[in-house]
Coordinates of C-alpha atoms and ligand atoms in Angstrom, one line a residue:
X1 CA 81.2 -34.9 -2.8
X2 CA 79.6 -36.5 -5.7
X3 CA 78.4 -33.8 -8.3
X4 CA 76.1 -35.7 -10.4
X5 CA 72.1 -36.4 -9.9
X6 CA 71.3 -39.5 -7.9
X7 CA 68.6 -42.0 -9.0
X8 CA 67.0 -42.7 -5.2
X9 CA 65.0 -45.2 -4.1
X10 CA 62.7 -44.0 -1.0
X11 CA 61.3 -47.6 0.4
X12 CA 58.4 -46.8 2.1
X13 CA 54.8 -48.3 2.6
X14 CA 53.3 -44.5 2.8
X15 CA 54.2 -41.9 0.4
X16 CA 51.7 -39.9 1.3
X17 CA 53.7 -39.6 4.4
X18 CA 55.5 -36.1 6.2
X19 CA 58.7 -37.7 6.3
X20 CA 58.4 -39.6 3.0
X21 CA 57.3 -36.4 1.3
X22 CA 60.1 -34.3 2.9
X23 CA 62.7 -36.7 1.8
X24 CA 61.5 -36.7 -2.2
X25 CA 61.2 -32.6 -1.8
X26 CA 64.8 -32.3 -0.7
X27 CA 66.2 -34.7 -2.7
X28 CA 64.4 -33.6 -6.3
X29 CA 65.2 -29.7 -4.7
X30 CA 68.7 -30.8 -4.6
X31 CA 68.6 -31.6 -8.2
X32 CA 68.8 -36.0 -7.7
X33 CA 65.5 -37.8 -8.6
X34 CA 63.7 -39.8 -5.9
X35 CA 60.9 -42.2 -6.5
X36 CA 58.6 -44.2 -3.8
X37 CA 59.0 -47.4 -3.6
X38 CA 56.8 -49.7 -1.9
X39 CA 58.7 -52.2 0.2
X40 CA 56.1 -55.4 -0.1
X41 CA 56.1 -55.1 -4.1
X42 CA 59.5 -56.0 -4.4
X43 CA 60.6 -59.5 -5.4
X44 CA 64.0 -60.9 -4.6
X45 CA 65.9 -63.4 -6.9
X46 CA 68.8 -64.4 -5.5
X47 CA 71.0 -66.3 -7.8
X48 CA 75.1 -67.1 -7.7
X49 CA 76.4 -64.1 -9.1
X50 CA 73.5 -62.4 -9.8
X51 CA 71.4 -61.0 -7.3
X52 CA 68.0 -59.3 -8.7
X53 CA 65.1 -57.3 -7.7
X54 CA 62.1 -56.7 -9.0
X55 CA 59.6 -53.9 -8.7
X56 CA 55.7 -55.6 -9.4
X57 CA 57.2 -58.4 -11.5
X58 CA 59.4 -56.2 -13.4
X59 CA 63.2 -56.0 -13.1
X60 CA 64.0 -52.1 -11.4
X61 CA 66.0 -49.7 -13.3
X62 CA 69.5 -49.2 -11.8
X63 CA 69.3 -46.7 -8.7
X64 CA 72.5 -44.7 -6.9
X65 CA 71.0 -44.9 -3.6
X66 CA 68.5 -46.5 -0.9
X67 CA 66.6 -44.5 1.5
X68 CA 65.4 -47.5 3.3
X69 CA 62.1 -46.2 5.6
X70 CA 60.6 -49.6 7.5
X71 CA 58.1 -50.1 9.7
X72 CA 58.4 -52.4 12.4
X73 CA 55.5 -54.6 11.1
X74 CA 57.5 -55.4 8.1
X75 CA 60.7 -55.8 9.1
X76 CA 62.0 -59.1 8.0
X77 CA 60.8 -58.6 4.7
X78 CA 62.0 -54.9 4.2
X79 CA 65.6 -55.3 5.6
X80 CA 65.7 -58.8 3.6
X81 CA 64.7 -56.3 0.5
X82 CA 67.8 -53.6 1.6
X83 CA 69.9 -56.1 1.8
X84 CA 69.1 -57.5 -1.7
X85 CA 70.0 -53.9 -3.0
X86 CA 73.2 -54.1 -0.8
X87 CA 74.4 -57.4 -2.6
X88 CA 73.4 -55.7 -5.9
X89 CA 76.2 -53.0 -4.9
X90 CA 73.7 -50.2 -4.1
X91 CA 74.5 -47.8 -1.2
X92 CA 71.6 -48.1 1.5
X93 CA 71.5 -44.7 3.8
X94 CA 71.3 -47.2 7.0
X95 CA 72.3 -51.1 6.3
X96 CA 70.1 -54.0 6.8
X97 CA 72.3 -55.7 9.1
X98 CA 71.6 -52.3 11.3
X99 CA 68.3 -52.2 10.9
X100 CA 68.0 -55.9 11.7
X101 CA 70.1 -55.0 15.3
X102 CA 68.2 -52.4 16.4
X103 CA 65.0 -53.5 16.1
X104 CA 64.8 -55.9 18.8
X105 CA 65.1 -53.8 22.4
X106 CA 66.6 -56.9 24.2
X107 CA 69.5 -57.4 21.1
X108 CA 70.1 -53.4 20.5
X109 CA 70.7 -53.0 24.8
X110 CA 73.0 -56.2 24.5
X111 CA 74.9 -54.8 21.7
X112 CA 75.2 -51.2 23.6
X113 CA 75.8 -53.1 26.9
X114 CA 79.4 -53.8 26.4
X115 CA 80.0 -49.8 25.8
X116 CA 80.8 -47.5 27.8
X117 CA 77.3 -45.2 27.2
X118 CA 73.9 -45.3 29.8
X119 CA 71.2 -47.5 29.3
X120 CA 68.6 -49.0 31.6
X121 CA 69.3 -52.2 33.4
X122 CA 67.0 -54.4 31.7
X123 CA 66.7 -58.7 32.0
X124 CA 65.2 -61.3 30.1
X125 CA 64.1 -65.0 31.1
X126 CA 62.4 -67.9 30.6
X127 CA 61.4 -69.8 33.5
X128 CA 58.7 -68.6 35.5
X129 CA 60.4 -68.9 38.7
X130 CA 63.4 -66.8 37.1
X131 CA 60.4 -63.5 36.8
X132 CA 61.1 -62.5 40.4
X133 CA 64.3 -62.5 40.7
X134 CA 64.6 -61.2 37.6
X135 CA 62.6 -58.0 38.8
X136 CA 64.6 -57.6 41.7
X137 CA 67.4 -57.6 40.3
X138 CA 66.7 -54.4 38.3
X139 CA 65.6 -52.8 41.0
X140 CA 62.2 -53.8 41.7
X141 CA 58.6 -52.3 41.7
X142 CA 57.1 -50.2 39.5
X143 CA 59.1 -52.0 37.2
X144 CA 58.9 -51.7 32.9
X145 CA 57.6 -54.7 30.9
X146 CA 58.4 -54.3 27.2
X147 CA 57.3 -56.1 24.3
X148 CA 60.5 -56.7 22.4
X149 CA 60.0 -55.0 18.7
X150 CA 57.0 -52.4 19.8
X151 CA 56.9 -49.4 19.1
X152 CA 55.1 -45.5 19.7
X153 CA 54.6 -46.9 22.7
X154 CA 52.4 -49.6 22.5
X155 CA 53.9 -52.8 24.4
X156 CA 55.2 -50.9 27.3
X157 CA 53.7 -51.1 30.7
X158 CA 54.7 -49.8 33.7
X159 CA 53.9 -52.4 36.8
X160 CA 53.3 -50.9 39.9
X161 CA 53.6 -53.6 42.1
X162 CA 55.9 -56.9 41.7
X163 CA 52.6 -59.1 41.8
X164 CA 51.1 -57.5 38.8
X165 CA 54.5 -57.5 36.8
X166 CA 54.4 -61.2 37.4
X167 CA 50.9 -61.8 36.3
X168 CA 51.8 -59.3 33.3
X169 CA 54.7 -60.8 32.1
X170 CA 53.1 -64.8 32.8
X171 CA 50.2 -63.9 30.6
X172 CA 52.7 -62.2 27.8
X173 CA 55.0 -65.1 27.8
X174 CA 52.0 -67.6 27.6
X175 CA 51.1 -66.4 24.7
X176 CA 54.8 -66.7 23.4
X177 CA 55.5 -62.9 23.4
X178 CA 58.9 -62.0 24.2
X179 CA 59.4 -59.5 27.0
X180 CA 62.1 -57.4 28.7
X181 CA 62.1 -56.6 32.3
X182 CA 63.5 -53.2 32.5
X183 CA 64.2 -50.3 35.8
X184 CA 61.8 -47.6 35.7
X185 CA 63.6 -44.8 35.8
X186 CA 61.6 -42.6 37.8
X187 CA 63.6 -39.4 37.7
X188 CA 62.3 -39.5 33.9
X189 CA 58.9 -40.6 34.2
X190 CA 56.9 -38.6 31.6
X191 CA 59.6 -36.9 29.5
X192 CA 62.6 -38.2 27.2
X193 CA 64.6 -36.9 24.5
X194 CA 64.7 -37.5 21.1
X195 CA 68.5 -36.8 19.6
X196 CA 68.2 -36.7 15.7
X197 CA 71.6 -38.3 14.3
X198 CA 73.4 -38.3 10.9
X199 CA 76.7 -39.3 11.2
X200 CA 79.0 -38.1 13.5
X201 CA 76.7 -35.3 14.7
X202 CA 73.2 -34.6 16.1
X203 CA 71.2 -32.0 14.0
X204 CA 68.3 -31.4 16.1
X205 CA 67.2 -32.7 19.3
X206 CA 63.8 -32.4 21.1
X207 CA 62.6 -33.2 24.4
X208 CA 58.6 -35.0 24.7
X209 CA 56.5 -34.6 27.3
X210 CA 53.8 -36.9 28.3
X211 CA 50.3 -35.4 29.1
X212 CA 48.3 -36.1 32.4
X213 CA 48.9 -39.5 34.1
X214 CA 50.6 -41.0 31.3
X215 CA 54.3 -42.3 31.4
X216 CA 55.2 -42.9 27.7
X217 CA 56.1 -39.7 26.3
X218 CA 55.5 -40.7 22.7
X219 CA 54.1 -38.3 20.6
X220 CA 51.7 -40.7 19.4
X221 CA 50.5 -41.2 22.9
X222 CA 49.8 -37.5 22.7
X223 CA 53.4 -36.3 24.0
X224 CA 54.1 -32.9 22.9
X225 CA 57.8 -31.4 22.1
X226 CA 59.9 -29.0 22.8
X227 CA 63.4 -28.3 20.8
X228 CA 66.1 -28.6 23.2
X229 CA 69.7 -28.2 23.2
X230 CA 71.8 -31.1 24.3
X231 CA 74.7 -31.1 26.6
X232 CA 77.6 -32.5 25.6
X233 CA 77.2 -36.2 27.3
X234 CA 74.0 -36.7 25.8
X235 CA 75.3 -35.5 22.5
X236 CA 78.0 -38.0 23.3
X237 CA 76.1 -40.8 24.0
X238 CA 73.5 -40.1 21.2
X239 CA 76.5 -40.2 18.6
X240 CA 77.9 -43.3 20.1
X241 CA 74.9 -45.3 19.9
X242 CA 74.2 -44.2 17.2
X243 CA 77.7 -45.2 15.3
X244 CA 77.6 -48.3 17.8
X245 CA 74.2 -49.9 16.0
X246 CA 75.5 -49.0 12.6
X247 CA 73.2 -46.7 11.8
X248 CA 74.2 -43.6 9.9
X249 CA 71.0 -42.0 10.2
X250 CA 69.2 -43.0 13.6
X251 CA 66.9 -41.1 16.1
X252 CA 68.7 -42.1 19.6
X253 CA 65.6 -42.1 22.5
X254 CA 67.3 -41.1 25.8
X255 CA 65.9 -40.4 29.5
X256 CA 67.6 -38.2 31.6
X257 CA 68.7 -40.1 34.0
X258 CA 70.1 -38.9 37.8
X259 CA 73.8 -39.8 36.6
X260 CA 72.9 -38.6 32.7
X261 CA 71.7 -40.2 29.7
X262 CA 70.2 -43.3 29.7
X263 CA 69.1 -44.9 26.2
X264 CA 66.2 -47.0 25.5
X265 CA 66.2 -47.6 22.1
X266 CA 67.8 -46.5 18.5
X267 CA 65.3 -46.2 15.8
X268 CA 66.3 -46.6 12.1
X269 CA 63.9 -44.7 10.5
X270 CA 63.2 -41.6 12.1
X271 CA 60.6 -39.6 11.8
X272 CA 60.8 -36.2 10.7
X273 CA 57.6 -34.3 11.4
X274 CA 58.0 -34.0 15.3
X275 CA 61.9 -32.5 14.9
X276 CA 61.3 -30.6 11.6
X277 CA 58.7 -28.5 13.8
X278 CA 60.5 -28.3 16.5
X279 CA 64.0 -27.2 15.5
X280 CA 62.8 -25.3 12.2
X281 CA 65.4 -27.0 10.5
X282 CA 65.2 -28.9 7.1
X283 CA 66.7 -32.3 8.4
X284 CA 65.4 -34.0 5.3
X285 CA 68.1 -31.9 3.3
X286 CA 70.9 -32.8 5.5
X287 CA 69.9 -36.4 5.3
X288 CA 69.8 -36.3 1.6
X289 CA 73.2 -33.8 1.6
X290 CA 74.6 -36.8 3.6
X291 CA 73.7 -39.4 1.6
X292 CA 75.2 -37.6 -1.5
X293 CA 78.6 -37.0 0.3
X294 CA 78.9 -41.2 1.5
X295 CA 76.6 -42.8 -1.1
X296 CA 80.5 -43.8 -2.2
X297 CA 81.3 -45.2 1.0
X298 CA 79.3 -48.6 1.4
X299 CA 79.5 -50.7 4.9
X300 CA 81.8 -53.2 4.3
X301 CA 82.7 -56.2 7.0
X302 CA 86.7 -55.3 7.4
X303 CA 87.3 -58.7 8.9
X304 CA 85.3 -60.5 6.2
X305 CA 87.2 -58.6 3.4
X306 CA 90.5 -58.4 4.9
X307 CA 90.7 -62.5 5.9
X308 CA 90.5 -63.5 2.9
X309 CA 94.6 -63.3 2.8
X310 CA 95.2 -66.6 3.9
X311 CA 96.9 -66.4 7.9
X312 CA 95.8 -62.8 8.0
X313 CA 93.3 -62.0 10.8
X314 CA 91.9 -58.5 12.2
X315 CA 92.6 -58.1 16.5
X316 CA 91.4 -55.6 18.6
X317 CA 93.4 -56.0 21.9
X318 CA 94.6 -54.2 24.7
X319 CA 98.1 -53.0 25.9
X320 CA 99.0 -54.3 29.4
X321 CA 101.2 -53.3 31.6
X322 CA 103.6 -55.9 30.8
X323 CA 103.6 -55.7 27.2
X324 CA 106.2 -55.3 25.1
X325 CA 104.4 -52.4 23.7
X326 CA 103.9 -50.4 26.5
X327 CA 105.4 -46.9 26.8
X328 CA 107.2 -48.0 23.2
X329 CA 106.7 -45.3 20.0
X330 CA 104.3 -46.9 17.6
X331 CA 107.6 -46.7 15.5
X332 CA 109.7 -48.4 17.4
X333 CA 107.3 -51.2 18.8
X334 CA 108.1 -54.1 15.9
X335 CA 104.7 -53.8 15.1
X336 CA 105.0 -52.6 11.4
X337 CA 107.8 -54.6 11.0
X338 CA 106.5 -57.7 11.4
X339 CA 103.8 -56.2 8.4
X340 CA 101.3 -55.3 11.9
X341 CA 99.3 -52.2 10.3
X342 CA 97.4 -50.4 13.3
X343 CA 94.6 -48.8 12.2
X344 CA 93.4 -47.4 14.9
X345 CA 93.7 -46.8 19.1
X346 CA 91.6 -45.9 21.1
X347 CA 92.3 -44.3 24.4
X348 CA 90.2 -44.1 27.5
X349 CA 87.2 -43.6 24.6
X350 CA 89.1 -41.3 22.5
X351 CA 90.2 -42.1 19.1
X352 CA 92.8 -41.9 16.9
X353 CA 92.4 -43.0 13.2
X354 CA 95.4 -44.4 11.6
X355 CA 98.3 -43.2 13.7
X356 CA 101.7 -43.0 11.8
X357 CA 104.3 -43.2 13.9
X358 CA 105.3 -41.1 16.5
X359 CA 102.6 -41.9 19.1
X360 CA 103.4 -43.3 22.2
X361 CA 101.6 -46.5 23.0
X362 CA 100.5 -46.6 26.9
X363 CA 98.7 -49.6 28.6
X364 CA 95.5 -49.6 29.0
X365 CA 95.7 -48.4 24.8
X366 CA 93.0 -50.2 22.6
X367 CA 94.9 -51.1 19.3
X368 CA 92.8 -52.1 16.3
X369 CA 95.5 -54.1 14.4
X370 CA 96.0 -56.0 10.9
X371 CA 98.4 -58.4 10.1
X372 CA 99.4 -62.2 10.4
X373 CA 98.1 -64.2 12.8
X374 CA 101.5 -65.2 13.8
X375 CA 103.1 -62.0 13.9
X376 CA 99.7 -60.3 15.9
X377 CA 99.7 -63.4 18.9
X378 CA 103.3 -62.5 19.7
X379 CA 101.6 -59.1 20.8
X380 CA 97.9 -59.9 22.4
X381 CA 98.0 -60.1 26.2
X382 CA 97.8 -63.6 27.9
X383 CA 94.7 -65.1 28.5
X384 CA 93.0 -64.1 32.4
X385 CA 93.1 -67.3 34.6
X386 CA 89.7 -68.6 35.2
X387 CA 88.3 -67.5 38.7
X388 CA 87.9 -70.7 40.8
X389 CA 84.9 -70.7 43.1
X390 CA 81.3 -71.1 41.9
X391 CA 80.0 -73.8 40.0
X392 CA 77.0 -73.7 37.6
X393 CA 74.8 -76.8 38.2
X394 CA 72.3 -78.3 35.6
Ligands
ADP401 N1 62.8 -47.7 31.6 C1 62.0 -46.7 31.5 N2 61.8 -45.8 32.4 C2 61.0 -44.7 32.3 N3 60.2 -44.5 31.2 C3 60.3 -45.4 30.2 C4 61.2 -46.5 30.2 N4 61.1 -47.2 29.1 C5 60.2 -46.5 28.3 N5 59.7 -45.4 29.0 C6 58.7 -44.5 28.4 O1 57.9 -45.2 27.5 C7 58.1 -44.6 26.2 C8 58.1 -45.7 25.1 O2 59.2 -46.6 25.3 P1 60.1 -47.2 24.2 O3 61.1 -48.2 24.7 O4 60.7 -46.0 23.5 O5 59.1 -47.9 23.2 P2 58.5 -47.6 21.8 O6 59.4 -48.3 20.8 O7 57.2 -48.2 21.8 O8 58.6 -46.1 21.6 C9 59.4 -43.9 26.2 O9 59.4 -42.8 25.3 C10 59.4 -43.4 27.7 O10 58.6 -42.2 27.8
MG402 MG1 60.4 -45.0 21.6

């Protein structure tokens, strides 16, 4: 843990803020100095070499730390500021490239698609005659139309009948708003929960409650909250989503779905006011105690650092049943041998960091490998045969 004061920079548009004002408190409280930045009075100069900011035409002191706090309406600008900072070496709480992902609904549900966590079955298309379908396919009427980067609620609208969703989502796309055609999930209509993330853990969670005929439990559609103490799947799934996005710090939105959690979106920059209240616990100081303890540990692209040793390539691949490397010791399996360095496996979601040697390697085994390329194809499974049958036509 680093001992010495931090010099932070808090981005935000609204220092008069809760959140923004909780964060300065804990962090001057835990002896680092914080100031408020605003995000739109930062100028970028991006030279070879030299990447620079300025602060209302002035070049900024040198800071330890980001606390990047964005709103969605300046998004572009404010991660393109973050990642300025990142290029100029300074640690950002959560990256741009993170923020970037999980702003837009339809990219964030891609990127959590391929995992093995909840989310709602959601589509997105162009043509008009693809809208039906479309809505059928996720399980018909009422159906959810989402604008893709809304947010507290506004842009979501729940259709009841698949003649109004259509009409919804003609006029949206008319006016060249992008939408996502999402399942209602019923079983949660009114109520979701709100899983507070830093790190590897959730600190506080609460569930929100819509009032009277509304659907959108957002507190700023007048939901109201109630702390609430998270089994372990949606704790699970909350960290998961949370690592999966990038995000370090993220509030994870979830519905409780009939077969468990089901997310619907990741946010980047939390509020604190609603969980504060609700779990009585200082979350701003564990953000800020986090921030101390990683602010040496930047995001780094692996595969972009580590590929710069010409023929080297990262490979995440898994063991089959007719690989050499199945039921072998991690030892014996020619892997560090031929200068293979695993750095991780992950089995049936379970990992384990930098194994040394005496593991068994089963199939099924998800190895997260460095080395030569020509050593590392000796090892990846074959590729599947293409399944003959249908044919896409133009
Ligand atoms: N697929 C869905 N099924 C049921 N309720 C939903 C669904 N999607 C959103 N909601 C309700 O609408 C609220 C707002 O949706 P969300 O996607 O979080 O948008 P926003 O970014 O505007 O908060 C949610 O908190 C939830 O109460
Ligand atoms: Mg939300």
């Amino acid at each position: 843990m680093t001992k010495s004061p931090l010099h932070i920079a808090l981005l935000s548009r609204s220092p008069g803020c809760y959140s923004t004002r909780r964060l300065v408190e804990a962090a001057e409280h835990r002896g680092h100095d914080a100031v408020v930045l605003d995000t739109l009075k930062f100028g970028m100069f991006v030279e070879s070499k030299s990447p620079q900011l300025t602060y209302r035409g002035d070049d900024i002191p040198e800071f330890d730390a980001v606390i990047p706090r964005i709103g969605t309406s300046i998004s572009f600008y404010g991660a393109s500021v973050v990642r300025q900072f990142e290029q100029m070496g300074v640690f950002s709480l959560n990256s741009a490239a993170a923020i970037t992902a999980s702003r837009d609904k339809l990219r964030s549900m891609q990127t959590l698609s391929r995992h093995d966590i909840g989310i709602a079955p959601s589509a997105f298309v162009a043509r008009k005659r693809d809208v039906l379908p479309a809505i059928e396919r996720v399980g018909g009427a009422p159906v959810i139309i989402k604008l893709l980067e809304g947010t507290q609620g506004v842009g979501v609208i729940l259709a009841d009948s698949v003649k109004i969703a259509e009409a919804i989502i003609e006029t949206l796309q008319s006016t060249r708003q992008n939408v996502l055609i999402q399942k209602f999930v019923s079983e949660s209509r009114g109520r979701d929960i709100r899983a507070f993330v830093i790190g590897d853990r959730v600190v506080a969670a609460m569930r929100r409650r819509a009032q009277g005929q509304e659907f959108r439990s957002n507190v700023h559609r007048g939901g109201v909250t109630e702390p609430v103490i998270l089994d372990e799947a949606y704790e699970r799934t909350a960290v998961r989503a949370a690592q999966i996005m990038g995000l370090r710090v993220a509030g994870v939105d979830m519905l409780e779905g009939a077969d468990g959690p089901v997310i619907m979106e990741v946010n980047s920059s939390p509020g604190l006011e609603g969980i504060e209240a609700s779990s009585q616990k200082d979350i701003a100081g564990e953000i800020i105690d986090y921030l101390a303890e990683h602010v040496r540990f930047a995001d780094l692209d692996i595969r972009q650092r580590l590929s710069f040793a010409r023929g080297y390539v990262v490979s995440e691949f898994t063991v089959t049943s007719n690989s050499p490397l199945d039921g072998v010791r991690l030892t014996q399996s020619g892997l560090k041998s031929r200068g293979i360095m695993v750095m991780s496996i992950n089995r049936n979601g379970q990992h384990f960091p930098a194994p040394t040697g005496d593991d068994e390697l089963h199939h099924g085994d998800k190895l997260l490998c460095y080395g030569p390329k020509v050593a590392l194809q000796d090892f990846l499974p074959s590729m599947k045969p293409r399944v003959k049958g249908k044919k896409v036509h133009e």
